[in-house]
N, CA, C and O of each residue as an XYZ file, in Angstrom:
496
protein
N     -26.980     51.083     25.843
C     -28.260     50.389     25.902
C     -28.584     49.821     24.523
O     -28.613     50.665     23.627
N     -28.875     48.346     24.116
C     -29.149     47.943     23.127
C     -30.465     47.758     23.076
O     -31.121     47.299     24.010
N     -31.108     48.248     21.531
C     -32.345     48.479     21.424
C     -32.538     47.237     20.097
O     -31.902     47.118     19.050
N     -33.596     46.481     20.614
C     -34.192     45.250     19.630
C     -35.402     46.004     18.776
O     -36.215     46.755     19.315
N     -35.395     45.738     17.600
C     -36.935     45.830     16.851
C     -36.960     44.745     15.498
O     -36.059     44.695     14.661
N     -38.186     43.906     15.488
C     -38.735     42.937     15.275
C     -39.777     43.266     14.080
O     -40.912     43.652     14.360
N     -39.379     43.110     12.817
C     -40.448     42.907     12.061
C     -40.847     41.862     11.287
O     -40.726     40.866     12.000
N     -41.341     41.479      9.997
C     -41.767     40.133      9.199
C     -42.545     39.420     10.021
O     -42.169     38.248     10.011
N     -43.748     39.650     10.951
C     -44.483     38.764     11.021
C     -45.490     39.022     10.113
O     -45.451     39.800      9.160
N     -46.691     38.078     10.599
C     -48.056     37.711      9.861
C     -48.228     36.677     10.266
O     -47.589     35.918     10.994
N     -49.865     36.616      9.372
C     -50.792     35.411      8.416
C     -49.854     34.417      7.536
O     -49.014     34.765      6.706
N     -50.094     33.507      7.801
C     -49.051     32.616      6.280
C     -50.171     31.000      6.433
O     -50.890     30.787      7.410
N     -50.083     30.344      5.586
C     -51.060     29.544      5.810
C     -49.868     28.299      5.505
O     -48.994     28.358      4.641
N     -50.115     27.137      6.505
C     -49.374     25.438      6.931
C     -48.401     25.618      5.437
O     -48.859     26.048      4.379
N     -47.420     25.314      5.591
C     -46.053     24.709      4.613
C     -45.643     26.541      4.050
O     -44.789     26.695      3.177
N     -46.176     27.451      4.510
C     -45.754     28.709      3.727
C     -44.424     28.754      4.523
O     -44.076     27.835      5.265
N     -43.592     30.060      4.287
C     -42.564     30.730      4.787
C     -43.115     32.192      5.245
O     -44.049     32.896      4.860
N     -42.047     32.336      6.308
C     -41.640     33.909      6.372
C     -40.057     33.903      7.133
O     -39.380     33.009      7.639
N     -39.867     35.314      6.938
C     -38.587     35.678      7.702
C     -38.813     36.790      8.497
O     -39.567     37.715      8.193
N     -38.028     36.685      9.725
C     -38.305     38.031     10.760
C     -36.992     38.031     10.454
O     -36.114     37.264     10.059
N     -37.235     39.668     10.919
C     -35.642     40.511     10.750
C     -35.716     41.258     12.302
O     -36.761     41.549     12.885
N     -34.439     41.467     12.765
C     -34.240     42.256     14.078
C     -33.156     43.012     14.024
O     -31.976     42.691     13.884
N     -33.849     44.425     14.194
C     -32.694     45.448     13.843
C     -31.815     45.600     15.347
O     -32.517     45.487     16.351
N     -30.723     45.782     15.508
C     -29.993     45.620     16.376
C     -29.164     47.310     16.239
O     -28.368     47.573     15.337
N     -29.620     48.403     17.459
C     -28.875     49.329     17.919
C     -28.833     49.619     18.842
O     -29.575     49.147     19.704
N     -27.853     50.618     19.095
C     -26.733     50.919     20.509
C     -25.736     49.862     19.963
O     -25.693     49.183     18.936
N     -24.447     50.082     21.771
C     -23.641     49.243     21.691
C     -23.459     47.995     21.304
O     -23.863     47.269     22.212
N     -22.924     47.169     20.124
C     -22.715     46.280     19.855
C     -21.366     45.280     19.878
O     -20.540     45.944     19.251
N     -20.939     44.457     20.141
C     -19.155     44.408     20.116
C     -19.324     42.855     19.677
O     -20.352     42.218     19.444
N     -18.504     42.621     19.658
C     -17.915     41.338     18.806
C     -18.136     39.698     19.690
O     -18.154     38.566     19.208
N     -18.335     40.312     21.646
C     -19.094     39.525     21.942
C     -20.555     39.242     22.474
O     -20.775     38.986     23.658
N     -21.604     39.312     21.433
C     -22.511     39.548     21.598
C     -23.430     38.191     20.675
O     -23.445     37.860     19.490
N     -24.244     37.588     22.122
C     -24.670     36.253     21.449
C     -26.599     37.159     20.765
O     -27.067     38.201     21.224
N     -27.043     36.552     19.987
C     -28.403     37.124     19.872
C     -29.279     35.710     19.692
O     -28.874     34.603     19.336
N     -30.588     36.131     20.057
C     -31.202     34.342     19.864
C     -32.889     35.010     19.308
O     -33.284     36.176     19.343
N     -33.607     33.761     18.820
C     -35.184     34.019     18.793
C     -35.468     33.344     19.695
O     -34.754     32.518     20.263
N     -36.587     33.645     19.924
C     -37.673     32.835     21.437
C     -39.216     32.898     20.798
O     -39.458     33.783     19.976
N     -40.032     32.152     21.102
C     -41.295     32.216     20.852
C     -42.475     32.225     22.145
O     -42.168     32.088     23.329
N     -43.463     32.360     21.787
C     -44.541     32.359     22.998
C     -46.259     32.008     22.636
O     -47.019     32.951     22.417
N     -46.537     31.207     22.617
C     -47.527     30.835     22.558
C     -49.349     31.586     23.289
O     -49.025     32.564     23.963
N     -50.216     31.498     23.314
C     -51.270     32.103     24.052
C     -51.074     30.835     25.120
O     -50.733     29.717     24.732
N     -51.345     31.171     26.575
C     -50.888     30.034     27.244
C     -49.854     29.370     27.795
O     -50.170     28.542     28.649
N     -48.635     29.503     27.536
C     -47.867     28.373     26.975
C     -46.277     29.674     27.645
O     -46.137     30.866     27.370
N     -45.651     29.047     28.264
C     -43.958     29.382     28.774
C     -43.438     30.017     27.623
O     -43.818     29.515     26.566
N     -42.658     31.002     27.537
C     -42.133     31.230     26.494
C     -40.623     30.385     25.929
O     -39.908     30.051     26.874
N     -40.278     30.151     25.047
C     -39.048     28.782     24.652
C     -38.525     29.460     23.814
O     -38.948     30.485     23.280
N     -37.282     28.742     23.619
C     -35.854     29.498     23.206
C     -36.507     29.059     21.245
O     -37.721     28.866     21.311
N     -36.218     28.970     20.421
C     -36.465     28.830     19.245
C     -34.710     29.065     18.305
O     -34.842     28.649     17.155
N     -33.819     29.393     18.466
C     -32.405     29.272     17.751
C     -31.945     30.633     18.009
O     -32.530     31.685     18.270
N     -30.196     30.155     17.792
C     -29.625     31.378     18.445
C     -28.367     31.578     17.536
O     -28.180     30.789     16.610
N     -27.415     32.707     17.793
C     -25.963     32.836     17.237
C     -25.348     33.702     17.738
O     -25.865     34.716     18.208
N     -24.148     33.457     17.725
C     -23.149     34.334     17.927
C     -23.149     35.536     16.991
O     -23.724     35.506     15.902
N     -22.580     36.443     17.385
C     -21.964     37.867     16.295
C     -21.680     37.692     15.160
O     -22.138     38.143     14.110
N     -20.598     36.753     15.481
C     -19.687     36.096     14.232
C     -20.233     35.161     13.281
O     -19.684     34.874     12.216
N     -21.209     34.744     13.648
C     -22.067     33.407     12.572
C     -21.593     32.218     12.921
O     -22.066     31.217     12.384
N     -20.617     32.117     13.840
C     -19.533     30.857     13.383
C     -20.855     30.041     14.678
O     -21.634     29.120     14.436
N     -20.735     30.552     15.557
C     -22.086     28.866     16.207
C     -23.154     29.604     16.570
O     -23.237     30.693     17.138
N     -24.503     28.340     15.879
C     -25.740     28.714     16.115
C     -26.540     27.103     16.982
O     -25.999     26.042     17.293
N     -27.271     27.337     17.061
C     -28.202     26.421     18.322
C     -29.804     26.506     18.098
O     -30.401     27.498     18.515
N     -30.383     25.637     17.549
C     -31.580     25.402     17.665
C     -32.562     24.757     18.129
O     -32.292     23.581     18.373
N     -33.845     25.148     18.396
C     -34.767     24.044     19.099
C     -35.216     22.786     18.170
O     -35.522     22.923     16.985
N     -35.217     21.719     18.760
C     -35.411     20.402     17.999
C     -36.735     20.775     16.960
O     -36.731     20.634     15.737
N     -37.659     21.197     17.650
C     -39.030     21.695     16.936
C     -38.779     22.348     15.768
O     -39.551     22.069     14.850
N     -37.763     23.280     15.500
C     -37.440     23.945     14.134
C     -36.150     23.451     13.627
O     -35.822     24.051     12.603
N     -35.283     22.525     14.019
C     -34.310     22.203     12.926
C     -34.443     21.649     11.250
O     -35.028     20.731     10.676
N     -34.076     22.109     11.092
C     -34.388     21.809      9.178
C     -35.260     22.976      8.748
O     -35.141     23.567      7.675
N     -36.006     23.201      9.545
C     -37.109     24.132      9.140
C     -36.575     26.188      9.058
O     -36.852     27.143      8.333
N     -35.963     26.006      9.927
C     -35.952     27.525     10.791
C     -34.582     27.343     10.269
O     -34.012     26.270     10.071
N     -33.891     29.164      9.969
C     -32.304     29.464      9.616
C     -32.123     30.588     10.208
O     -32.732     31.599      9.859
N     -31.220     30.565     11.230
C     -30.975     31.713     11.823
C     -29.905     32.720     11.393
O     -28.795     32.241     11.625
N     -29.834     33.979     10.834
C     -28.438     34.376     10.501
C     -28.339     35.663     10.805
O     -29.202     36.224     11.480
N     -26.961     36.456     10.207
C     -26.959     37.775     10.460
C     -26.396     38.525      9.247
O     -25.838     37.961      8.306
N     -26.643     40.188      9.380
C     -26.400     40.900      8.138
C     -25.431     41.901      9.154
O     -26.110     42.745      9.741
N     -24.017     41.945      9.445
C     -23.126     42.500      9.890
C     -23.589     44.277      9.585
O     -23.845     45.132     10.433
N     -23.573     44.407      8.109
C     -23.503     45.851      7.854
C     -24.802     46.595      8.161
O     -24.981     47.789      8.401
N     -25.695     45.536      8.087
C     -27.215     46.438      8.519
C     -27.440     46.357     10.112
O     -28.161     47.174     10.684
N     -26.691     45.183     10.879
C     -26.785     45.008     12.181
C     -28.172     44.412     12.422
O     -28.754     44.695     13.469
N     -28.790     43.533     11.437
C     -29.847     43.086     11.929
C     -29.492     41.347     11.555
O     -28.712     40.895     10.717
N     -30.150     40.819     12.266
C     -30.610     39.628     12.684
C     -31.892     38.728     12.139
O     -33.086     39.005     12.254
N     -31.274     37.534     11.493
C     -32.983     37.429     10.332
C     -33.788     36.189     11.096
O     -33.871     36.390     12.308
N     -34.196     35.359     10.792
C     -34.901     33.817     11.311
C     -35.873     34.030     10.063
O     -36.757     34.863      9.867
N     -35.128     32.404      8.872
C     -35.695     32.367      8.172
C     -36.992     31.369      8.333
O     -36.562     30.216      8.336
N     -38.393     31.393      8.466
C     -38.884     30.029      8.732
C     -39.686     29.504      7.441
O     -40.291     30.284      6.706
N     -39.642     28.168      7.236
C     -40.591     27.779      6.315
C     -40.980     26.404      6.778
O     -40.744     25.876      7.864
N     -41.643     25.913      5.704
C     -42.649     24.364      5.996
C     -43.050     24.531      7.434
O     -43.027     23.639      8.282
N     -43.609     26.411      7.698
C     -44.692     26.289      9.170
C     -45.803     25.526      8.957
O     -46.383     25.154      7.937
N     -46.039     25.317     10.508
C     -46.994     24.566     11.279
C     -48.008     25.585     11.944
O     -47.763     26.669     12.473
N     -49.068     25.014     11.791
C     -49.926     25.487     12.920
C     -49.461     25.987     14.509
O     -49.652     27.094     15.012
N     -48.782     24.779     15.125
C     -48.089     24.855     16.098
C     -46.680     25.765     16.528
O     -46.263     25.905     17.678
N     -45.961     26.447     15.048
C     -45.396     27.718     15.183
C     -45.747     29.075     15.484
O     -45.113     30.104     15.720
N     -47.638     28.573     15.358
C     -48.063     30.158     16.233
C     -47.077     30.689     17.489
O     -46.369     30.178     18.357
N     -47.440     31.918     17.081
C     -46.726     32.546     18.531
C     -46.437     33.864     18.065
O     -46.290     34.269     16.912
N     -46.368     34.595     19.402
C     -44.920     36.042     19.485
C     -43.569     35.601     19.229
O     -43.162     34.681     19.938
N     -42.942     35.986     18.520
C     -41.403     35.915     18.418
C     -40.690     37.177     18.558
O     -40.668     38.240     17.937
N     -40.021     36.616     19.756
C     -38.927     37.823     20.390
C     -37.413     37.964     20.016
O     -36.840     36.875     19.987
N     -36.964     38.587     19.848
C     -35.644     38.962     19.862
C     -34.778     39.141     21.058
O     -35.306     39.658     22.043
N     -33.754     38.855     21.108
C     -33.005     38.891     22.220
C     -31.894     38.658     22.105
O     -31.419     37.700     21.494
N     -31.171     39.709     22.819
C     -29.258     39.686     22.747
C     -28.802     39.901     24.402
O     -29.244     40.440     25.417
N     -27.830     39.248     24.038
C     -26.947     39.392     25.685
C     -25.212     38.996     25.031
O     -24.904     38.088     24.259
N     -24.485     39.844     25.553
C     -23.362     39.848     25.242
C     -22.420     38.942     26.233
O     -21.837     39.134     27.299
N     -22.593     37.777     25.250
C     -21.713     36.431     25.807
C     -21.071     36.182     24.945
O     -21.339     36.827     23.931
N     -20.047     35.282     24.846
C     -19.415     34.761     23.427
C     -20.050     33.405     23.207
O     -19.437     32.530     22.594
N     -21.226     33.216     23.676
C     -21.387     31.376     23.258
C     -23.096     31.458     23.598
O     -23.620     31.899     24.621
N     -23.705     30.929     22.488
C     -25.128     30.667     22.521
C     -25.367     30.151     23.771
O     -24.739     29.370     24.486
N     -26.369     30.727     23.883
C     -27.305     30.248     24.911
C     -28.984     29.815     24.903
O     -29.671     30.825     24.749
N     -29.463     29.075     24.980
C     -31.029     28.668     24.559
C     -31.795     29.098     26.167
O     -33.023     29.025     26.189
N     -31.233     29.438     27.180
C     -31.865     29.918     28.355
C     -32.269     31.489     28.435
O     -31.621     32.534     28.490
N     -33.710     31.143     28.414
C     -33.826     32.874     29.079
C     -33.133     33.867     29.749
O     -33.034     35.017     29.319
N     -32.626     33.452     30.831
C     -32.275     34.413     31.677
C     -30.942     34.905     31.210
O     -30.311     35.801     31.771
N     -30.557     34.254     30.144
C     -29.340     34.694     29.909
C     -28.985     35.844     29.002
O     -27.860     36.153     28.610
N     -30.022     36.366     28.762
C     -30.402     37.587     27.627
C     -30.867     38.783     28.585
O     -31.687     38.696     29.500
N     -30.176     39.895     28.180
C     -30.157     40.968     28.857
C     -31.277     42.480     28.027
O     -31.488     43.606     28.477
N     -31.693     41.929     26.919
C     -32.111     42.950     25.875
C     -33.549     42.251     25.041
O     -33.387     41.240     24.358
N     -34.536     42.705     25.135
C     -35.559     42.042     24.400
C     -36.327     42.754     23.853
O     -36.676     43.745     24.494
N     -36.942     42.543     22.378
C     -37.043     43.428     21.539
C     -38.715     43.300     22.272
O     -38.972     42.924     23.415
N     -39.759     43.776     21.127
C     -41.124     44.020     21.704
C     -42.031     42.853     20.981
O     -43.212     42.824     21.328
N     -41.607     41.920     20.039
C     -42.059     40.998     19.521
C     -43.059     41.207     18.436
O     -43.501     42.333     18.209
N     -43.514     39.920     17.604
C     -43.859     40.194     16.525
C     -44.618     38.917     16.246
O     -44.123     37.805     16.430
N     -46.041     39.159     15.719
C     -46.881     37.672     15.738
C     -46.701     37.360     14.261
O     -46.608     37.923     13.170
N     -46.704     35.896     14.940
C     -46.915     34.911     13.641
C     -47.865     34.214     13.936
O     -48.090     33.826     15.082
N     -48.592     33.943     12.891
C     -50.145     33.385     13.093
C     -50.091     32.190     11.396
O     -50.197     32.519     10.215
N     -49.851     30.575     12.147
C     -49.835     29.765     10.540
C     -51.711     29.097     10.838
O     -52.242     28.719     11.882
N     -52.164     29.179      9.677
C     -53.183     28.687      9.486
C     -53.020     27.125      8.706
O     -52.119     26.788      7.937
N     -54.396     26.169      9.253
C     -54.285     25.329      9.140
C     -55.315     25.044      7.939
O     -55.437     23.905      7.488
């Protein structure tokens, strides 16, 4: 059973940064895709960037390219999403999520493991 936990949110005010980290335990293996997702008050929840185990392919939402860096720390087993030059409109919960595929996926259903999430709140 793989267990997600989600920290680095907050307060940050328009053009600041933060980074969430997602600690990743239980079984882990070499094919195991992990992604962020966000959720708005209101609003469907959406894929936000993803990666493989390996680092080698990642996938992002048009809304955060340039902005958002998705990566991983092998030896700690966690999972980061660096964001900066936020928006107002990056409010949200940000979730964690892994499903053991070998190839990103930006679809929900394709994630088998979801952490408990973590707010980000950008002021304008």
């Amino acid at each position: 059973q793989v267990q997600l936990v989600e920290s680095g949110g907050g307060l940050v005010q328009a053009g600041g940064s933060l980074r969430l980290s997602c600690v990743v335990s239980g079984p882990t293996f070499s094919t195991i895709a992990m992604g962020w997702f966000r959720q708005a008050p209101g609003q469907e929840r959406e894929f936000v960037a993803a990666l493989t185990w390996s680092g080698v392919n990642t996938d992002y939402a048009d809304s955060v390219k340039g902005r958002f860096t998705i990566s991983r720390d092998n030896a700690e087993n966690t999972v980061h999403l660096q964001m900066t030059s936020l928006k107002p409109e990056d409010t949200a919960v940000y979730y964690c999520a892994a499903a053991y595929r070998a190839t990103v996926s930006t679809r929900i259903a394709a994630y088998d493991y979801w952490g408990q999430g973590t707010q980000v709140t950008v002021s304008s």
